[in-house]
């Protein structure tokens, strides 16, 4: 059973703080990793992808991957109320099978 | 064009109606997906089409019938739905799942 685990939250952080969202996965052969942001009632939007160990930065977002420990995280610096959303972690085992999604972490940024 | 377009955005249908959801992409993606999402839950995979052929059916009831007329279009035909089928229906496409998905904006379906 291929699983992706996320803390469902809600994770509450004050405006301007760093939000840290975590995800673990069960299949050691997983190849690619994604973070989607989903506002209430809207569709998921891809915000970060990461394929190799280490950090990947894009603006206020940093994705971190540690394949040995089988976890991937998303850091949001200078959190804004507009970052309040559910963040879905998704993992690809190989290019021919569908992504496996976690249940999502709800983030609330308090002004 | 980097979008996946879904129509309609909202749909209300009775339990005896027949309706269809439509999804279109012009990114040359070879795989297209239907997902169902209930409130506060993650997307739930329904169907996968790869190169216009159905490759995965996640034991979806036959009242949902997918169709892929060509590489850019994906339909979901609905018939005799139940109120519990009310949800956000999401279409997605990808070149392959290693590259991630692009989701459409979804169809909010209400069955009355």
PDB file of C-alpha atoms in Angstrom:
ATOM      1  CA  UNK A   1       0.000   0.000   0.000  1.00  0.00           C
ATOM      2  CA  UNK A   2       1.581   3.215  -1.182  1.00  0.00           C
ATOM      3  CA  UNK A   3       0.838   5.957   1.339  1.00  0.00           C
ATOM      4  CA  UNK A   4       1.479   9.638   1.746  1.00  0.00           C
ATOM      5  CA  UNK A   5       0.946  11.015   5.228  1.00  0.00           C
ATOM      6  CA  UNK A   6       0.331  14.606   6.247  1.00  0.00           C
ATOM      7  CA  UNK A   7      -0.784  16.200   9.484  1.00  0.00           C
ATOM      8  CA  UNK A   8      -4.313  17.422   8.751  1.00  0.00           C
ATOM      9  CA  UNK A   9      -3.959  20.519  10.935  1.00  0.00           C
ATOM     10  CA  UNK A  10      -5.160  23.143  11.158  1.00  0.00           C
ATOM     11  CA  UNK A  11      -1.720  24.666  11.398  1.00  0.00           C
ATOM     12  CA  UNK A  12      -2.039  28.224  12.628  1.00  0.00           C
ATOM     13  CA  UNK A  13       0.825  30.701  12.224  1.00  0.00           C
ATOM     14  CA  UNK A  14       0.945  34.474  12.725  1.00  0.00           C
ATOM     15  CA  UNK A  15       1.397  36.738   9.733  1.00  0.00           C
ATOM     16  CA  UNK A  16       5.068  37.144   8.854  1.00  0.00           C
ATOM     17  CA  UNK A  17       6.132  33.834  10.442  1.00  0.00           C
ATOM     18  CA  UNK A  18       7.513  30.744   8.724  1.00  0.00           C
ATOM     19  CA  UNK A  19       4.977  27.996   8.087  1.00  0.00           C
ATOM     20  CA  UNK A  20       6.400  24.476   7.945  1.00  0.00           C
ATOM     21  CA  UNK A  21       4.368  21.682   6.378  1.00  0.00           C
ATOM     22  CA  UNK A  22       5.549  18.089   6.408  1.00  0.00           C
ATOM     23  CA  UNK A  23       4.834  14.962   4.424  1.00  0.00           C
ATOM     24  CA  UNK A  24       6.124  11.405   4.665  1.00  0.00           C
ATOM     25  CA  UNK A  25       5.787   8.673   2.072  1.00  0.00           C
ATOM     26  CA  UNK A  26       6.000   4.915   2.211  1.00  0.00           C
ATOM     27  CA  UNK A  27       7.485   3.882  -1.156  1.00  0.00           C
ATOM     28  CA  UNK A  28      11.271   4.224  -1.079  1.00  0.00           C
ATOM     29  CA  UNK A  29      11.384   4.152  -4.897  1.00  0.00           C
ATOM     30  CA  UNK A  30       9.326   7.345  -5.256  1.00  0.00           C
ATOM     31  CA  UNK A  31      10.773   9.637  -7.878  1.00  0.00           C
ATOM     32  CA  UNK A  32       9.076  13.020  -7.823  1.00  0.00           C
ATOM     33  CA  UNK A  33       7.272  15.099  -5.251  1.00  0.00           C
ATOM     34  CA  UNK A  34       4.787  17.916  -5.489  1.00  0.00           C
ATOM     35  CA  UNK A  35       3.059  20.491  -3.341  1.00  0.00           C
ATOM     36  CA  UNK A  36      -0.353  21.727  -4.399  1.00  0.00           C
ATOM     37  CA  UNK A  37      -2.214  24.622  -2.821  1.00  0.00           C
ATOM     38  CA  UNK A  38      -6.000  24.438  -2.730  1.00  0.00           C
ATOM     39  CA  UNK A  39      -8.229  27.292  -1.662  1.00  0.00           C
ATOM     40  CA  UNK A  40     -11.654  26.363  -0.345  1.00  0.00           C
ATOM     41  CA  UNK A  41     -13.985  25.462  -3.217  1.00  0.00           C
ATOM     42  CA  UNK A  42     -11.226  25.799  -5.822  1.00  0.00           C
ATOM     43  CA  UNK A  43      -9.044  23.306  -7.660  1.00  0.00           C
ATOM     44  CA  UNK A  44      -5.491  22.345  -6.633  1.00  0.00           C
ATOM     45  CA  UNK A  45      -2.703  24.535  -7.977  1.00  0.00           C
ATOM     46  CA  UNK A  46       0.854  23.228  -8.339  1.00  0.00           C
ATOM     47  CA  UNK A  47       3.232  25.457  -6.394  1.00  0.00           C
ATOM     48  CA  UNK A  48       6.391  23.362  -6.038  1.00  0.00           C
ATOM     49  CA  UNK A  49       7.942  20.244  -7.491  1.00  0.00           C
ATOM     50  CA  UNK A  50      11.151  18.585  -6.321  1.00  0.00           C
ATOM     51  CA  UNK A  51      13.020  15.615  -7.712  1.00  0.00           C
ATOM     52  CA  UNK A  52      16.357  15.353  -5.880  1.00  0.00           C
ATOM     53  CA  UNK A  53      17.555  15.556  -2.304  1.00  0.00           C
ATOM     54  CA  UNK A  54      18.050  18.998  -0.864  1.00  0.00           C
ATOM     55  CA  UNK A  55      16.287  22.313  -1.026  1.00  0.00           C
ATOM     56  CA  UNK A  56      14.511  24.039  -3.874  1.00  0.00           C
ATOM     57  CA  UNK A  57      13.511  27.667  -3.483  1.00  0.00           C
ATOM     58  CA  UNK A  58      10.926  29.671  -5.405  1.00  0.00           C
ATOM     59  CA  UNK A  59      10.136  33.068  -3.976  1.00  0.00           C
ATOM     60  CA  UNK A  60       8.761  32.660  -0.456  1.00  0.00           C
ATOM     61  CA  UNK A  61       8.446  28.889  -0.907  1.00  0.00           C
ATOM     62  CA  UNK A  62      11.137  26.280  -0.210  1.00  0.00           C
ATOM     63  CA  UNK A  63      10.643  22.572  -0.773  1.00  0.00           C
ATOM     64  CA  UNK A  64      12.955  20.177   1.035  1.00  0.00           C
ATOM     65  CA  UNK A  65      13.432  16.519   0.146  1.00  0.00           C
ATOM     66  CA  UNK A  66      15.167  13.814   2.155  1.00  0.00           C
ATOM     67  CA  UNK A  67      14.831  10.481   0.374  1.00  0.00           C
ATOM     68  CA  UNK A  68      16.744   8.548   3.046  1.00  0.00           C
ATOM     69  CA  UNK A  69      14.184   9.596   5.653  1.00  0.00           C
ATOM     70  CA  UNK A  70      11.314   9.534   3.142  1.00  0.00           C
ATOM     71  CA  UNK A  71      10.015  12.974   3.905  1.00  0.00           C
ATOM     72  CA  UNK A  72       9.345  16.122   1.980  1.00  0.00           C
ATOM     73  CA  UNK A  73       8.513  19.478   3.477  1.00  0.00           C
ATOM     74  CA  UNK A  74       7.321  22.895   2.365  1.00  0.00           C
ATOM     75  CA  UNK A  75       8.434  26.084   4.076  1.00  0.00           C
ATOM     76  CA  UNK A  76       6.537  29.306   3.511  1.00  0.00           C
ATOM     77  CA  UNK A  77       8.473  32.380   4.618  1.00  0.00           C
ATOM     78  CA  UNK A  78       6.808  35.665   5.573  1.00  0.00           C
ATOM     79  CA  UNK A  79       3.413  33.945   5.683  1.00  0.00           C
ATOM     80  CA  UNK A  80       0.477  36.047   4.529  1.00  0.00           C
ATOM     81  CA  UNK A  81      -3.256  35.640   5.201  1.00  0.00           C
ATOM     82  CA  UNK A  82      -3.584  34.858   1.472  1.00  0.00           C
ATOM     83  CA  UNK A  83      -1.509  31.712   2.097  1.00  0.00           C
ATOM     84  CA  UNK A  84      -4.388  30.295   4.159  1.00  0.00           C
ATOM     85  CA  UNK A  85      -5.386  27.183   2.229  1.00  0.00           C
ATOM     86  CA  UNK A  86      -5.063  23.417   2.231  1.00  0.00           C
ATOM     87  CA  UNK A  87      -1.685  22.141   1.043  1.00  0.00           C
ATOM     88  CA  UNK A  88      -1.649  18.741  -0.631  1.00  0.00           C
ATOM     89  CA  UNK A  89       1.520  16.670  -0.859  1.00  0.00           C
ATOM     90  CA  UNK A  90       1.640  14.337  -3.872  1.00  0.00           C
ATOM     91  CA  UNK A  91       4.176  11.668  -4.710  1.00  0.00           C
ATOM     92  CA  UNK A  92       4.971   9.914  -7.956  1.00  0.00           C
ATOM     93  CA  UNK A  93       6.200   6.322  -7.810  1.00  0.00           C
ATOM     94  CA  UNK A  94       6.954   6.076 -11.524  1.00  0.00           C
ATOM     95  CA  UNK A  95       5.867   7.885 -14.649  1.00  0.00           C
ATOM     96  CA  UNK A  96       3.153   5.376 -15.494  1.00  0.00           C
ATOM     97  CA  UNK A  97       1.179   5.339 -12.253  1.00  0.00           C
ATOM     98  CA  UNK A  98      -1.035   8.125 -10.922  1.00  0.00           C
ATOM     99  CA  UNK A  99       0.154  10.496  -8.250  1.00  0.00           C
ATOM    100  CA  UNK A 100      -0.554   9.459  -4.680  1.00  0.00           C
ATOM    101  CA  UNK A 101      -1.994  12.345  -2.674  1.00  0.00           C
ATOM    102  CA  UNK A 102      -1.832  12.962   1.039  1.00  0.00           C
ATOM    103  CA  UNK A 103      -4.962  14.101   2.864  1.00  0.00           C
ATOM    104  CA  UNK A 104      -3.719  17.677   3.002  1.00  0.00           C
ATOM    105  CA  UNK A 105      -2.734  20.104   5.737  1.00  0.00           C
ATOM    106  CA  UNK A 106      -4.955  23.086   6.398  1.00  0.00           C
ATOM    107  CA  UNK A 107      -2.914  26.232   7.006  1.00  0.00           C
ATOM    108  CA  UNK A 108      -4.362  29.300   8.667  1.00  0.00           C
ATOM    109  CA  UNK A 109      -2.294  32.501   8.712  1.00  0.00           C
ATOM    110  CA  UNK A 110      -3.564  34.878  11.374  1.00  0.00           C
ATOM    111  CA  UNK A 111      -3.271  38.618  10.705  1.00  0.00           C
TER     112      UNK A 111
ATOM    113  CA  UNK B   1      -1.800  27.240 -23.803  1.00  0.00           C
ATOM    114  CA  UNK B   2      -1.064  25.877 -20.328  1.00  0.00           C
ATOM    115  CA  UNK B   3      -4.605  25.398 -19.121  1.00  0.00           C
ATOM    116  CA  UNK B   4      -7.089  22.638 -18.581  1.00  0.00           C
ATOM    117  CA  UNK B   5     -10.604  23.909 -19.268  1.00  0.00           C
ATOM    118  CA  UNK B   6     -13.616  22.330 -17.603  1.00  0.00           C
ATOM    119  CA  UNK B   7     -17.255  23.034 -18.384  1.00  0.00           C
ATOM    120  CA  UNK B   8     -19.694  23.669 -16.898  1.00  0.00           C
ATOM    121  CA  UNK B   9     -18.382  25.297 -13.706  1.00  0.00           C
ATOM    122  CA  UNK B  10     -21.586  24.482 -11.840  1.00  0.00           C
ATOM    123  CA  UNK B  11     -24.241  21.846 -12.519  1.00  0.00           C
ATOM    124  CA  UNK B  12     -27.444  20.982 -10.694  1.00  0.00           C
ATOM    125  CA  UNK B  13     -29.148  17.815 -11.852  1.00  0.00           C
ATOM    126  CA  UNK B  14     -31.969  15.588 -10.779  1.00  0.00           C
ATOM    127  CA  UNK B  15     -31.515  11.915 -10.053  1.00  0.00           C
ATOM    128  CA  UNK B  16     -33.178  10.926 -13.338  1.00  0.00           C
ATOM    129  CA  UNK B  17     -31.225  13.343 -15.526  1.00  0.00           C
ATOM    130  CA  UNK B  18     -28.411  12.634 -17.949  1.00  0.00           C
ATOM    131  CA  UNK B  19     -25.650  15.209 -18.158  1.00  0.00           C
ATOM    132  CA  UNK B  20     -22.021  15.400 -19.246  1.00  0.00           C
ATOM    133  CA  UNK B  21     -18.925  17.116 -17.925  1.00  0.00           C
ATOM    134  CA  UNK B  22     -16.321  18.245 -20.411  1.00  0.00           C
ATOM    135  CA  UNK B  23     -12.567  18.721 -20.094  1.00  0.00           C
ATOM    136  CA  UNK B  24     -10.158  20.076 -22.711  1.00  0.00           C
ATOM    137  CA  UNK B  25      -6.384  20.573 -22.828  1.00  0.00           C
ATOM    138  CA  UNK B  26      -4.092  21.709 -25.633  1.00  0.00           C
ATOM    139  CA  UNK B  27      -0.725  21.037 -24.009  1.00  0.00           C
ATOM    140  CA  UNK B  28      -0.153  17.764 -25.847  1.00  0.00           C
ATOM    141  CA  UNK B  29      -0.422  15.843 -22.592  1.00  0.00           C
ATOM    142  CA  UNK B  30      -0.830  12.121 -23.120  1.00  0.00           C
ATOM    143  CA  UNK B  31      -2.676  11.309 -19.885  1.00  0.00           C
ATOM    144  CA  UNK B  32      -5.952  12.703 -18.585  1.00  0.00           C
ATOM    145  CA  UNK B  33      -7.658  12.054 -15.273  1.00  0.00           C
ATOM    146  CA  UNK B  34     -10.997  12.421 -13.543  1.00  0.00           C
ATOM    147  CA  UNK B  35     -11.058  13.022  -9.801  1.00  0.00           C
ATOM    148  CA  UNK B  36     -13.930  13.438  -7.354  1.00  0.00           C
ATOM    149  CA  UNK B  37     -13.446  15.612  -4.289  1.00  0.00           C
ATOM    150  CA  UNK B  38     -15.764  15.934  -1.312  1.00  0.00           C
ATOM    151  CA  UNK B  39     -15.462  18.824   1.138  1.00  0.00           C
ATOM    152  CA  UNK B  40     -12.383  18.677   3.388  1.00  0.00           C
ATOM    153  CA  UNK B  41     -11.147  15.504   1.676  1.00  0.00           C
ATOM    154  CA  UNK B  42      -8.299  14.963  -0.803  1.00  0.00           C
ATOM    155  CA  UNK B  43      -9.056  14.317  -4.488  1.00  0.00           C
ATOM    156  CA  UNK B  44     -10.150  10.740  -5.126  1.00  0.00           C
ATOM    157  CA  UNK B  45      -9.046   9.162  -8.404  1.00  0.00           C
ATOM    158  CA  UNK B  46     -11.854   7.887 -10.638  1.00  0.00           C
ATOM    159  CA  UNK B  47     -10.447   7.252 -14.119  1.00  0.00           C
ATOM    160  CA  UNK B  48      -7.191   7.547 -16.037  1.00  0.00           C
ATOM    161  CA  UNK B  49      -6.865   7.744 -19.801  1.00  0.00           C
ATOM    162  CA  UNK B  50      -3.470   7.208 -21.396  1.00  0.00           C
ATOM    163  CA  UNK B  51      -3.080   7.786 -25.135  1.00  0.00           C
ATOM    164  CA  UNK B  52      -6.893   7.991 -25.386  1.00  0.00           C
ATOM    165  CA  UNK B  53      -7.391   4.553 -23.859  1.00  0.00           C
ATOM    166  CA  UNK B  54      -8.889   3.879 -20.449  1.00  0.00           C
ATOM    167  CA  UNK B  55      -6.048   2.563 -18.316  1.00  0.00           C
ATOM    168  CA  UNK B  56      -7.461   2.826 -14.795  1.00  0.00           C
ATOM    169  CA  UNK B  57     -11.017   2.600 -13.472  1.00  0.00           C
ATOM    170  CA  UNK B  58     -10.995   2.836  -9.687  1.00  0.00           C
ATOM    171  CA  UNK B  59     -14.127   0.671  -9.312  1.00  0.00           C
ATOM    172  CA  UNK B  60     -16.355   3.629 -10.088  1.00  0.00           C
ATOM    173  CA  UNK B  61     -20.117   2.918 -10.299  1.00  0.00           C
ATOM    174  CA  UNK B  62     -21.451   2.539 -13.835  1.00  0.00           C
ATOM    175  CA  UNK B  63     -23.608   5.651 -13.462  1.00  0.00           C
ATOM    176  CA  UNK B  64     -20.343   7.463 -14.263  1.00  0.00           C
ATOM    177  CA  UNK B  65     -19.171   6.788 -17.809  1.00  0.00           C
ATOM    178  CA  UNK B  66     -15.934   8.328 -19.120  1.00  0.00           C
ATOM    179  CA  UNK B  67     -15.131   8.987 -22.734  1.00  0.00           C
ATOM    180  CA  UNK B  68     -12.003  10.253 -24.498  1.00  0.00           C
ATOM    181  CA  UNK B  69     -12.979  11.257 -28.065  1.00  0.00           C
ATOM    182  CA  UNK B  70      -9.456  12.502 -28.882  1.00  0.00           C
ATOM    183  CA  UNK B  71      -6.174  13.384 -27.230  1.00  0.00           C
ATOM    184  CA  UNK B  72      -7.417  16.822 -26.155  1.00  0.00           C
ATOM    185  CA  UNK B  73     -10.892  16.008 -24.873  1.00  0.00           C
ATOM    186  CA  UNK B  74     -12.224  14.071 -21.926  1.00  0.00           C
ATOM    187  CA  UNK B  75     -15.887  13.697 -21.050  1.00  0.00           C
ATOM    188  CA  UNK B  76     -17.660  12.274 -18.041  1.00  0.00           C
ATOM    189  CA  UNK B  77     -21.229  11.166 -18.725  1.00  0.00           C
ATOM    190  CA  UNK B  78     -23.552  11.140 -15.734  1.00  0.00           C
ATOM    191  CA  UNK B  79     -26.791   9.173 -15.418  1.00  0.00           C
ATOM    192  CA  UNK B  80     -29.056   8.302 -12.505  1.00  0.00           C
ATOM    193  CA  UNK B  81     -26.795   9.899  -9.930  1.00  0.00           C
ATOM    194  CA  UNK B  82     -27.461   9.919  -6.200  1.00  0.00           C
ATOM    195  CA  UNK B  83     -27.333  12.908  -3.846  1.00  0.00           C
ATOM    196  CA  UNK B  84     -24.120  11.499  -2.335  1.00  0.00           C
ATOM    197  CA  UNK B  85     -22.470  11.994  -5.743  1.00  0.00           C
ATOM    198  CA  UNK B  86     -22.596  15.742  -5.162  1.00  0.00           C
ATOM    199  CA  UNK B  87     -18.966  16.900  -5.142  1.00  0.00           C
ATOM    200  CA  UNK B  88     -16.316  18.876  -6.990  1.00  0.00           C
ATOM    201  CA  UNK B  89     -15.269  16.966 -10.108  1.00  0.00           C
ATOM    202  CA  UNK B  90     -11.744  17.689 -11.220  1.00  0.00           C
ATOM    203  CA  UNK B  91     -10.064  16.961 -14.514  1.00  0.00           C
ATOM    204  CA  UNK B  92      -6.283  16.888 -14.768  1.00  0.00           C
ATOM    205  CA  UNK B  93      -3.724  16.199 -17.452  1.00  0.00           C
ATOM    206  CA  UNK B  94      -0.026  15.346 -17.539  1.00  0.00           C
ATOM    207  CA  UNK B  95       2.684  14.394 -19.990  1.00  0.00           C
ATOM    208  CA  UNK B  96       3.521  11.696 -17.488  1.00  0.00           C
ATOM    209  CA  UNK B  97       2.856  11.611 -13.757  1.00  0.00           C
ATOM    210  CA  UNK B  98       6.561  12.223 -13.036  1.00  0.00           C
ATOM    211  CA  UNK B  99       5.997  15.797 -14.233  1.00  0.00           C
ATOM    212  CA  UNK B 100       2.938  16.360 -12.064  1.00  0.00           C
ATOM    213  CA  UNK B 101      -0.570  17.286 -13.064  1.00  0.00           C
ATOM    214  CA  UNK B 102      -2.298  20.409 -14.288  1.00  0.00           C
ATOM    215  CA  UNK B 103      -5.799  20.574 -12.861  1.00  0.00           C
ATOM    216  CA  UNK B 104      -8.806  22.248 -14.396  1.00  0.00           C
ATOM    217  CA  UNK B 105     -10.936  24.611 -12.329  1.00  0.00           C
ATOM    218  CA  UNK B 106     -13.466  21.873 -11.627  1.00  0.00           C
ATOM    219  CA  UNK B 107     -17.218  21.358 -11.946  1.00  0.00           C
ATOM    220  CA  UNK B 108     -19.283  21.785  -8.784  1.00  0.00           C
ATOM    221  CA  UNK B 109     -22.005  19.136  -9.122  1.00  0.00           C
ATOM    222  CA  UNK B 110     -25.145  19.085  -7.018  1.00  0.00           C
ATOM    223  CA  UNK B 111     -27.559  16.165  -7.334  1.00  0.00           C
ATOM    224  CA  UNK B 112     -31.083  16.901  -6.097  1.00  0.00           C
TER     225      UNK B 112
END
